PDB file of C-alpha atoms in Angstrom:
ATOM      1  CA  UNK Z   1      14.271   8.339  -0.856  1.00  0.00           C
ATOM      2  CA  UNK Z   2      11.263  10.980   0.233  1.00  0.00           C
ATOM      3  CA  UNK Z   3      10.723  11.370  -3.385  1.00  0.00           C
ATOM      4  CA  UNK Z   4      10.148   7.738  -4.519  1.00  0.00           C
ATOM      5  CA  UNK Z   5       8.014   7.154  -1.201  1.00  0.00           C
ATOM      6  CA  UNK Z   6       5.694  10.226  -2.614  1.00  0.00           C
ATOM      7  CA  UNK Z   7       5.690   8.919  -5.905  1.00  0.00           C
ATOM      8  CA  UNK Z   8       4.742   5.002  -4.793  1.00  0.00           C
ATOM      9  CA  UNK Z   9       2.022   6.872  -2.619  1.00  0.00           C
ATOM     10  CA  UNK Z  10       0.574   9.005  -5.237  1.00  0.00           C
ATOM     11  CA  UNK Z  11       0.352   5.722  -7.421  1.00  0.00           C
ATOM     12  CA  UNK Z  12      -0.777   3.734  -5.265  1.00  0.00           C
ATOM     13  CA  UNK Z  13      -3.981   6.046  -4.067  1.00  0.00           C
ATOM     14  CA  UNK Z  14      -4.832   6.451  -7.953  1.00  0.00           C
ATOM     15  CA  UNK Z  15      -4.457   2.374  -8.312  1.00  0.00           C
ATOM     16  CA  UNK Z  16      -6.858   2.433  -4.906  1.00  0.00           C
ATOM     17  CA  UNK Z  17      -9.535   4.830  -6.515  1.00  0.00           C
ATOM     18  CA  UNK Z  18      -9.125   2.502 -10.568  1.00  0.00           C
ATOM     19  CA  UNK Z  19     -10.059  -0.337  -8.832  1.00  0.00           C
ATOM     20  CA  UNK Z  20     -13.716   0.689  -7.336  1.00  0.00           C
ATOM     21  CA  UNK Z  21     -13.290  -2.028  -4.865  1.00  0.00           C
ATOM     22  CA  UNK Z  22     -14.192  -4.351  -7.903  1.00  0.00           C
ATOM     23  CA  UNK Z  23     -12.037  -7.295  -5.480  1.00  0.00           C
ATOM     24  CA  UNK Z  24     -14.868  -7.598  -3.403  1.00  0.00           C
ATOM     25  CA  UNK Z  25     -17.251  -8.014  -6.162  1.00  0.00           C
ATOM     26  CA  UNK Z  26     -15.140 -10.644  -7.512  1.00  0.00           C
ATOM     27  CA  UNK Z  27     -14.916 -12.598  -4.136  1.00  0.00           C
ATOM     28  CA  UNK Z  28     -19.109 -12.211  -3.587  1.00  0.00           C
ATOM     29  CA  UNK Z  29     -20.002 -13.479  -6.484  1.00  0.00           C
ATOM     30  CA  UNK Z  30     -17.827 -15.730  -8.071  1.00  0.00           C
ATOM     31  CA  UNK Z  31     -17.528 -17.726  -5.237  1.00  0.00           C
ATOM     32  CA  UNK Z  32     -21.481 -17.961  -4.702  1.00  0.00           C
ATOM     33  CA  UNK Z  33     -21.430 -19.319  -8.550  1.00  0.00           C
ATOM     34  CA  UNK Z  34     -18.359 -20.213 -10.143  1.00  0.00           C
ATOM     35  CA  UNK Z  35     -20.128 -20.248 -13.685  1.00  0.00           C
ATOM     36  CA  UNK Z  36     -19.785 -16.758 -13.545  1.00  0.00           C
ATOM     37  CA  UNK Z  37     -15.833 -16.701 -13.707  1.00  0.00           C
ATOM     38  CA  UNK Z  38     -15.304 -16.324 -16.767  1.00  0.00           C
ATOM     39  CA  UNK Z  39     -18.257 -13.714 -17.929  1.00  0.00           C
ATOM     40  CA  UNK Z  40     -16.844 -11.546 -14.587  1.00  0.00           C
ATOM     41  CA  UNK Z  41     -12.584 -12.316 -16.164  1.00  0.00           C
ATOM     42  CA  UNK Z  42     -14.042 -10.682 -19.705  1.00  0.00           C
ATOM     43  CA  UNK Z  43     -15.910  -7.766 -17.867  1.00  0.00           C
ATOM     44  CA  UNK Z  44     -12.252  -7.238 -15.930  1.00  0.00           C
ATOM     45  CA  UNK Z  45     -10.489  -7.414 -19.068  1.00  0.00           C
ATOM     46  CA  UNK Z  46     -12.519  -4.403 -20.572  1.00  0.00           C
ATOM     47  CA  UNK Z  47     -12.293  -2.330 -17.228  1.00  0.00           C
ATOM     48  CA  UNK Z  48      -8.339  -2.850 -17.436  1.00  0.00           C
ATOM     49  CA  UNK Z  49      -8.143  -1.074 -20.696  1.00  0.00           C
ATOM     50  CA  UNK Z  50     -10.545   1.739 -19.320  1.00  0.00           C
ATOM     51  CA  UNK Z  51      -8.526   2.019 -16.056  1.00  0.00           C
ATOM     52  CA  UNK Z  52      -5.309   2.312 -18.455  1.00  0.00           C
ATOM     53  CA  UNK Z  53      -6.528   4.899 -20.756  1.00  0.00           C
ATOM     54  CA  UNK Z  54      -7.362   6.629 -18.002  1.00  0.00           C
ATOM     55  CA  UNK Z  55      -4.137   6.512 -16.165  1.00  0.00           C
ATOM     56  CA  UNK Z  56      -1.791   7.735 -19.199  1.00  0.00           C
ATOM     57  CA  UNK Z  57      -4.502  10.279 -19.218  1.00  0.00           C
ATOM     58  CA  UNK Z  58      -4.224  11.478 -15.617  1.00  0.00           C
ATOM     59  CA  UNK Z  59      -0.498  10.814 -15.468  1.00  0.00           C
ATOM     60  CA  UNK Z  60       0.319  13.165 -18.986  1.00  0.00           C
ATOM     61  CA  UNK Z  61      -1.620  15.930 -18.373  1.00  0.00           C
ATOM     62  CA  UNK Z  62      -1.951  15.763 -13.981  1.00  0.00           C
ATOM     63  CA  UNK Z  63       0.750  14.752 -12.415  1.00  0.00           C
ATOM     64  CA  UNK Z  64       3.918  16.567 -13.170  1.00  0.00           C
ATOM     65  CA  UNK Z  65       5.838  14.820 -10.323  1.00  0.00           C
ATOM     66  CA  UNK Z  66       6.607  12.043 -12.337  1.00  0.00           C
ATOM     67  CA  UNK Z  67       9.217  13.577 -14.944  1.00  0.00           C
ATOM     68  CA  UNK Z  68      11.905  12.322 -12.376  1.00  0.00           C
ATOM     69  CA  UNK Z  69      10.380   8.545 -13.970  1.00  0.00           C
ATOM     70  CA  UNK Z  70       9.766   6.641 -16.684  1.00  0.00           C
ATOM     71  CA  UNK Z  71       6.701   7.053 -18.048  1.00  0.00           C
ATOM     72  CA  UNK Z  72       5.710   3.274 -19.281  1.00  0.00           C
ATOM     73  CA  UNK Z  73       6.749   1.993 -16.255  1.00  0.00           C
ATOM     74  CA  UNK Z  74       4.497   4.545 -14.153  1.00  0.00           C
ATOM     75  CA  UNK Z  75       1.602   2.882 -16.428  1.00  0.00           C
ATOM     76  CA  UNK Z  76       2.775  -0.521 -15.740  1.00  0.00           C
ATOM     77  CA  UNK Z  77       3.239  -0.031 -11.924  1.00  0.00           C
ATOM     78  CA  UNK Z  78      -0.005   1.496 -11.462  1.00  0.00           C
ATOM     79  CA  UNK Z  79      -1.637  -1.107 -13.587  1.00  0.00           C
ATOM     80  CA  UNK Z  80      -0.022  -3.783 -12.363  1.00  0.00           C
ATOM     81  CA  UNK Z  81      -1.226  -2.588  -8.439  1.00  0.00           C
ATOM     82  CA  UNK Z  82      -4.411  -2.856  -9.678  1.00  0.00           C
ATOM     83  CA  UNK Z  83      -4.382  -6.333 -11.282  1.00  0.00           C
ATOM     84  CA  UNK Z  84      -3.072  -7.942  -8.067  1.00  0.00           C
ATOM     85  CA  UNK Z  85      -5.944  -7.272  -6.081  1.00  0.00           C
ATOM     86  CA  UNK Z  86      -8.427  -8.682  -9.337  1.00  0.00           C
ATOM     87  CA  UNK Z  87      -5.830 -12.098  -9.736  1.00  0.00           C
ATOM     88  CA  UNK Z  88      -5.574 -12.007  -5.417  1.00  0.00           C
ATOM     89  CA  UNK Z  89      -9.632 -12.437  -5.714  1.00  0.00           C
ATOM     90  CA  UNK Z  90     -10.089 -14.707  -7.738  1.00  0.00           C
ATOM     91  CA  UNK Z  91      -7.285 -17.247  -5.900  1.00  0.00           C
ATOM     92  CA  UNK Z  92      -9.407 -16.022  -2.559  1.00  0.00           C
ATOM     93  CA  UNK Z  93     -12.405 -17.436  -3.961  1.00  0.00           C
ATOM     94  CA  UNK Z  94     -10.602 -20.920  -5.578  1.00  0.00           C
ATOM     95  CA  UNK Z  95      -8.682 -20.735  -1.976  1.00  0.00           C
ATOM     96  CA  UNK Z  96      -5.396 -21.213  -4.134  1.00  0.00           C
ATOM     97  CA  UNK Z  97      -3.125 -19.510  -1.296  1.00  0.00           C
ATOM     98  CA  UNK Z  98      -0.096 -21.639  -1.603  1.00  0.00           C
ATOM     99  CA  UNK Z  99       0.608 -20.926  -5.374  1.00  0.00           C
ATOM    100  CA  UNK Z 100      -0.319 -16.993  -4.288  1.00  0.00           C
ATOM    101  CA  UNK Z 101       1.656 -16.539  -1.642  1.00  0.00           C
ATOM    102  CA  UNK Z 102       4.723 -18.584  -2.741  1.00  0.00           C
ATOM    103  CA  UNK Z 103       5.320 -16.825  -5.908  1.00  0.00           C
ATOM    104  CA  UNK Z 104       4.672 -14.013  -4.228  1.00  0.00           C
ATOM    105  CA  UNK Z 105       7.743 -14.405  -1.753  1.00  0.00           C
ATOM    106  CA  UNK Z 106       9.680 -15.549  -4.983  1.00  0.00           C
ATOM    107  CA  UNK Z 107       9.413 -12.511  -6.952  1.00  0.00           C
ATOM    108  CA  UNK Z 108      10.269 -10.621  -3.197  1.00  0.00           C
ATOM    109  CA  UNK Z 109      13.440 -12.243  -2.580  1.00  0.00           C
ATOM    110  CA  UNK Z 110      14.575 -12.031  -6.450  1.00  0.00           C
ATOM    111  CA  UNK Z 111      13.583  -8.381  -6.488  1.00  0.00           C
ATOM    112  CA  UNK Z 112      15.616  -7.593  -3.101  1.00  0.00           C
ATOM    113  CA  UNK Z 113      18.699  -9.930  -4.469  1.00  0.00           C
ATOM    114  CA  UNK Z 114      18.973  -7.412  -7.537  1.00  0.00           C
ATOM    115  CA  UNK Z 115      18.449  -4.766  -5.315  1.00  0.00           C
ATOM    116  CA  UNK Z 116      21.033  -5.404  -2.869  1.00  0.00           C
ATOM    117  CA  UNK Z 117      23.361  -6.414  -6.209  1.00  0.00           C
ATOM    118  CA  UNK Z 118      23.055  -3.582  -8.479  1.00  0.00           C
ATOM    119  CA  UNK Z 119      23.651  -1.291  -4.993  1.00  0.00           C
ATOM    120  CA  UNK Z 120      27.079  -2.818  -4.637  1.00  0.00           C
ATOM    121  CA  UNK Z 121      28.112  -2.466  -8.644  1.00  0.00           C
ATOM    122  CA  UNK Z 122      29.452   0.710 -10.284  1.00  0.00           C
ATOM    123  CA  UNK Z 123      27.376   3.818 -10.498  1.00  0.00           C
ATOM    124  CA  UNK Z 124      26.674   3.294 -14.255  1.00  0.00           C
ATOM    125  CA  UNK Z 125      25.688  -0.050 -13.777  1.00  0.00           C
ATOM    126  CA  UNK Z 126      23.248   0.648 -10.788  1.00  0.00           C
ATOM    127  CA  UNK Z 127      21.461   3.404 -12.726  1.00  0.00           C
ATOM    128  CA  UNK Z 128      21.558   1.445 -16.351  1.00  0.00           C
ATOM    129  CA  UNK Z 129      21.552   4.741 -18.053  1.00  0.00           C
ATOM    130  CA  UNK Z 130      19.927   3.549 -21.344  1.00  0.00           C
ATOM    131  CA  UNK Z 131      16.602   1.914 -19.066  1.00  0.00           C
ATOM    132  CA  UNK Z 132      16.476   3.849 -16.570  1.00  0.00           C
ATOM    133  CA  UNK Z 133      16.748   7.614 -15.905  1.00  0.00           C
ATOM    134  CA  UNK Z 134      18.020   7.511 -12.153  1.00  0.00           C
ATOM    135  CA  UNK Z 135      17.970   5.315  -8.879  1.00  0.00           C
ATOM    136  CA  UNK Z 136      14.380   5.830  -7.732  1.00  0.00           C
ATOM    137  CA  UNK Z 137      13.060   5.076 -11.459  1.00  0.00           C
ATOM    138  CA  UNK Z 138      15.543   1.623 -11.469  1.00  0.00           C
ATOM    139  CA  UNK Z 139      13.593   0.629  -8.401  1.00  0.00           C
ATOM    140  CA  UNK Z 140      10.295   1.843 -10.008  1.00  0.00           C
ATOM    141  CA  UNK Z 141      11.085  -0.635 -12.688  1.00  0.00           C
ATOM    142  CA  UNK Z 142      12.441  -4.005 -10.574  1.00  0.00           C
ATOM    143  CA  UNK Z 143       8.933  -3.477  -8.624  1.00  0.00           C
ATOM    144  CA  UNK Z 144       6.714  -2.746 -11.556  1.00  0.00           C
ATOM    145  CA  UNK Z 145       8.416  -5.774 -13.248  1.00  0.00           C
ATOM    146  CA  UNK Z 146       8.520  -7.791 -10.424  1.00  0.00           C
ATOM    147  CA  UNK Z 147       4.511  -7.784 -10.412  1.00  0.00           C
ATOM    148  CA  UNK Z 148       3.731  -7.869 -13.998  1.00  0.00           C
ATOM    149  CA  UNK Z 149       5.711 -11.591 -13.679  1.00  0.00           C
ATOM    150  CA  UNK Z 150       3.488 -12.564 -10.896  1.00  0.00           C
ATOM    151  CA  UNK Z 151       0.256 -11.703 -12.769  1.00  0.00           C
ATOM    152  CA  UNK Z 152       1.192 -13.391 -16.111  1.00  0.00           C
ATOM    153  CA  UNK Z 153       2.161 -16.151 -13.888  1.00  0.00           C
ATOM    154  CA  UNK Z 154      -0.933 -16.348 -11.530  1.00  0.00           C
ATOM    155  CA  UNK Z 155      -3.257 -15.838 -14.569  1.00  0.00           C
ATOM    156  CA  UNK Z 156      -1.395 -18.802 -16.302  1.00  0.00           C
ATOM    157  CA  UNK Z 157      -1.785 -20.969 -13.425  1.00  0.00           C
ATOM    158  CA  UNK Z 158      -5.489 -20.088 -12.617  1.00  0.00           C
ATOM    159  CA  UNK Z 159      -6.776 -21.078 -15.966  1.00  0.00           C
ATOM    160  CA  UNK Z 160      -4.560 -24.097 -15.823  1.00  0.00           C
ATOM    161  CA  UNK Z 161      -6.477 -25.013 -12.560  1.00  0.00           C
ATOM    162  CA  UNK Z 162      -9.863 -23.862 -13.538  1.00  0.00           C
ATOM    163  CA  UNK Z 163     -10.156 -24.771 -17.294  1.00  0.00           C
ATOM    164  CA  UNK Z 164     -13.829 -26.373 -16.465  1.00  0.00           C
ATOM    165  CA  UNK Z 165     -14.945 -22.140 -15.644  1.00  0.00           C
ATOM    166  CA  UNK Z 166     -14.277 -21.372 -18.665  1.00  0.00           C
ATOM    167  CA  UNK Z 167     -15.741 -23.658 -21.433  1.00  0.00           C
ATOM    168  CA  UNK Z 168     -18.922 -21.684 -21.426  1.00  0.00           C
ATOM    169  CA  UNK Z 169     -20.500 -18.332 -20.898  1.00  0.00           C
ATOM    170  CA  UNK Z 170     -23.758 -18.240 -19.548  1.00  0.00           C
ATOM    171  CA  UNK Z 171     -25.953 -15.395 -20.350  1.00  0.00           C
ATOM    172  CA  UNK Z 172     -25.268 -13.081 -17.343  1.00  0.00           C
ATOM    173  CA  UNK Z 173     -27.270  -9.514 -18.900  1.00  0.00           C
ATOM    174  CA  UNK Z 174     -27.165  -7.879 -15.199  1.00  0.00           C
ATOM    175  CA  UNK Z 175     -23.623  -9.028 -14.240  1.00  0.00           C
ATOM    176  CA  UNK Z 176     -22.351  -5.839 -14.610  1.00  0.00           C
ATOM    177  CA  UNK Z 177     -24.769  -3.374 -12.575  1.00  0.00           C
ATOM    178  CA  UNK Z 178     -24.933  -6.310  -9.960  1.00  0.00           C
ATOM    179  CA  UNK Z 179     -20.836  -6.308  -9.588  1.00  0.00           C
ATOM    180  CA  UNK Z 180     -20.519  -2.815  -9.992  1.00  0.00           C
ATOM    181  CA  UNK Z 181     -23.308  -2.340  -7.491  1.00  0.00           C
ATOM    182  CA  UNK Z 182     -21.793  -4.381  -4.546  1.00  0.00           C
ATOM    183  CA  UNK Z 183     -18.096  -3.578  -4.922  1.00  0.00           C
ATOM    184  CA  UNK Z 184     -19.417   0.139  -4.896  1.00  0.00           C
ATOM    185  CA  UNK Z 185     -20.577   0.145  -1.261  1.00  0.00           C
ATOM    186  CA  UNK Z 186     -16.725  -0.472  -0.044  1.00  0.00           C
ATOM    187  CA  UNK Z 187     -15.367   1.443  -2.611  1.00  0.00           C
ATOM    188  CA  UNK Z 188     -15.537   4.878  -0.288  1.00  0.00           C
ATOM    189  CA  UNK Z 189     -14.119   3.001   2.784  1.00  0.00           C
ATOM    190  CA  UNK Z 190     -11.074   1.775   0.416  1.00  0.00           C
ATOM    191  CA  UNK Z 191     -10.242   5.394  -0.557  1.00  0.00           C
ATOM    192  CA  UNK Z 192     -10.935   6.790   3.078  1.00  0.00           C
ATOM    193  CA  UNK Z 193      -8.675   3.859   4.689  1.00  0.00           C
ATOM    194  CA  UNK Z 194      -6.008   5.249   2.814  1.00  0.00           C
ATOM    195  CA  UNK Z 195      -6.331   8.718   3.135  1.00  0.00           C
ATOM    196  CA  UNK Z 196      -6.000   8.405   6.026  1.00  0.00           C
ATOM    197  CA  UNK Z 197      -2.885   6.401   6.076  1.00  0.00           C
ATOM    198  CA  UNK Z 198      -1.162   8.344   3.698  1.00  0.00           C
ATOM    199  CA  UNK Z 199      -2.430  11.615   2.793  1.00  0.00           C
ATOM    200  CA  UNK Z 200      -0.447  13.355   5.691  1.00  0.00           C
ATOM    201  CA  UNK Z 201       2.464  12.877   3.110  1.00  0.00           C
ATOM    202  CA  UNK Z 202       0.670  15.139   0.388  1.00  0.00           C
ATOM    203  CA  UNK Z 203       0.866  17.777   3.024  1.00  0.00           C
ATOM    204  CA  UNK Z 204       4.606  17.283   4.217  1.00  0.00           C
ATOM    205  CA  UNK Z 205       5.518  17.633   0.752  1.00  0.00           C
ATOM    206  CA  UNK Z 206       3.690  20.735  -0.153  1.00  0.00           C
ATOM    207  CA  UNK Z 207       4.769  22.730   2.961  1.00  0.00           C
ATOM    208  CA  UNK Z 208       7.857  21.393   3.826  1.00  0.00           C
ATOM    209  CA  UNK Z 209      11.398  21.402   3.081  1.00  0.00           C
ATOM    210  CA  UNK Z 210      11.888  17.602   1.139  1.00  0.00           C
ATOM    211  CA  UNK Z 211      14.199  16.629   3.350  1.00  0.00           C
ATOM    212  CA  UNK Z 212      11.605  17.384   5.892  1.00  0.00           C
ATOM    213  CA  UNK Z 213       9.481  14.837   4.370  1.00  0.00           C
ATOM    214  CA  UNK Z 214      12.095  11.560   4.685  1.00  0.00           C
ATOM    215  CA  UNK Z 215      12.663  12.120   8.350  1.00  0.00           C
ATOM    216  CA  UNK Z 216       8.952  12.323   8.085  1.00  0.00           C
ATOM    217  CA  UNK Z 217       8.678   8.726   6.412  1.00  0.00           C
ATOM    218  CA  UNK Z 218      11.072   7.340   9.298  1.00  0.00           C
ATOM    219  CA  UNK Z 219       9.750   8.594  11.822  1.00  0.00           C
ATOM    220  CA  UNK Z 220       6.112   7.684  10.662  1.00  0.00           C
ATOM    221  CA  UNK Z 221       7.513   3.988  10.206  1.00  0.00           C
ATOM    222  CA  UNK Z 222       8.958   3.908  13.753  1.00  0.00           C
ATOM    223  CA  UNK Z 223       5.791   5.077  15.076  1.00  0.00           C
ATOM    224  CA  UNK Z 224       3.648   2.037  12.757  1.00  0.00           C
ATOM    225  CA  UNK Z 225       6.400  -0.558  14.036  1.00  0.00           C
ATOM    226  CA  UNK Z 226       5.487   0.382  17.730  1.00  0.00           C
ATOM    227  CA  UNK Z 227       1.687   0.527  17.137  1.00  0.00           C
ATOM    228  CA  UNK Z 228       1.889  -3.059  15.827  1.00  0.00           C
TER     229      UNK Z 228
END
């Protein structure tokens, strides 16, 4: 529906703006020296708890569209967003695409055969009344679940694959300003790229009917289909 399209948007723009474009800085250097994968994995490791006190933060106390949801799986889908672009860098660099992309499709298909399943059970079953609080929020929680089993996957795999990156920590004192640096000058594209893309819906919601704003979202999706 309009509202879970708004919702997914307004998460994913706050996931966009955690991240500080902290991918690329993974990519540049980690594949110039892969020493450096496991001081730059620790440094990630502190920024995800940052990025998640500051999301119940922001969520609690500034976004009051979310009551319609459950609030731990808000955190987790937002978080989760943000992971897969830190995991999706480092398999870049280690050019690990088949193990990306195929579990990937796997959680897809398994998350659309649930989908399609709990739509054709009973009402009470479809809305599992003691998880979640209606439809949208179900769906909220099959994706947000769906991509918190791909990370612990991925992240499983990767040190599996790259066990040899991680026996020893080098002494890396300006690995931080340099990452932070870099990843910083495509941070403001990042955001702008999708403002652009998506911030029309802020302003369909805000001064239109909500029905207005899923004919909106089709129409807007009929127009991107013929573009590409």
């Amino acid at each position: 529906s309009a509202n879970l399209f708004y919702a997914l948007a307004a998460f994913t723009l706050l996931s966009t703006i955690l991240r500080l474009g902290l991918e690329n800085g993974i990519v540049y250097f980690v594949s110039k020296k892969p020493e450096k994968t496991k001081p730059v994995a620790l440094l990630l490791l502190a920024v995800l708890v940052i990025q998640t006190i500051i999301t119940i933060i922001v969520l609690k106390f500034f976004a009051k569209e979310i009551v319609d949801y459950t609030f731990f799986w808000c955190v987790l889908f937002i978080m989760s967003n943000v992971l897969v672009y830190y995991v999706s860098a480092f398999y870049q660099v280690k050019r690990m695409y088949i193990s990306l992309n195929i579990s990937g499709c796997i959680i897809v298909l398994c998350q659309t055969i649930l989908l399609y399943y709990l739509y054709l059970s009973k009402p009470n079953l479809l809305l599992f009344r003691d998880i979640a609080k209606n439809r949208n929020d179900l769906i909220l929680i099959i994706s947000a679940s769906g991509i918190l089993l791909q990370m612990i996957f991925l992240c499983i795999n990767f040190y599996k694959e790259n066990k040899e990156d991680f026996k020893y920590l080098p002494q890396q004192p300006n690995i931080t300003k340099d990452i932070f640096s870099y990843s910083i000058i495509n941070f403001g594209v990042t955001v702008l790229f999708f403002l652009v893309l998506r911030a029309d819906l802020y302003f369909v919601d805000k001064y239109c009917a909500k029905t207005s704003l899923g004919n909106y979202l089709q129409a807007a999706k009929i127009g991107q289909m013929l573009l590409v």
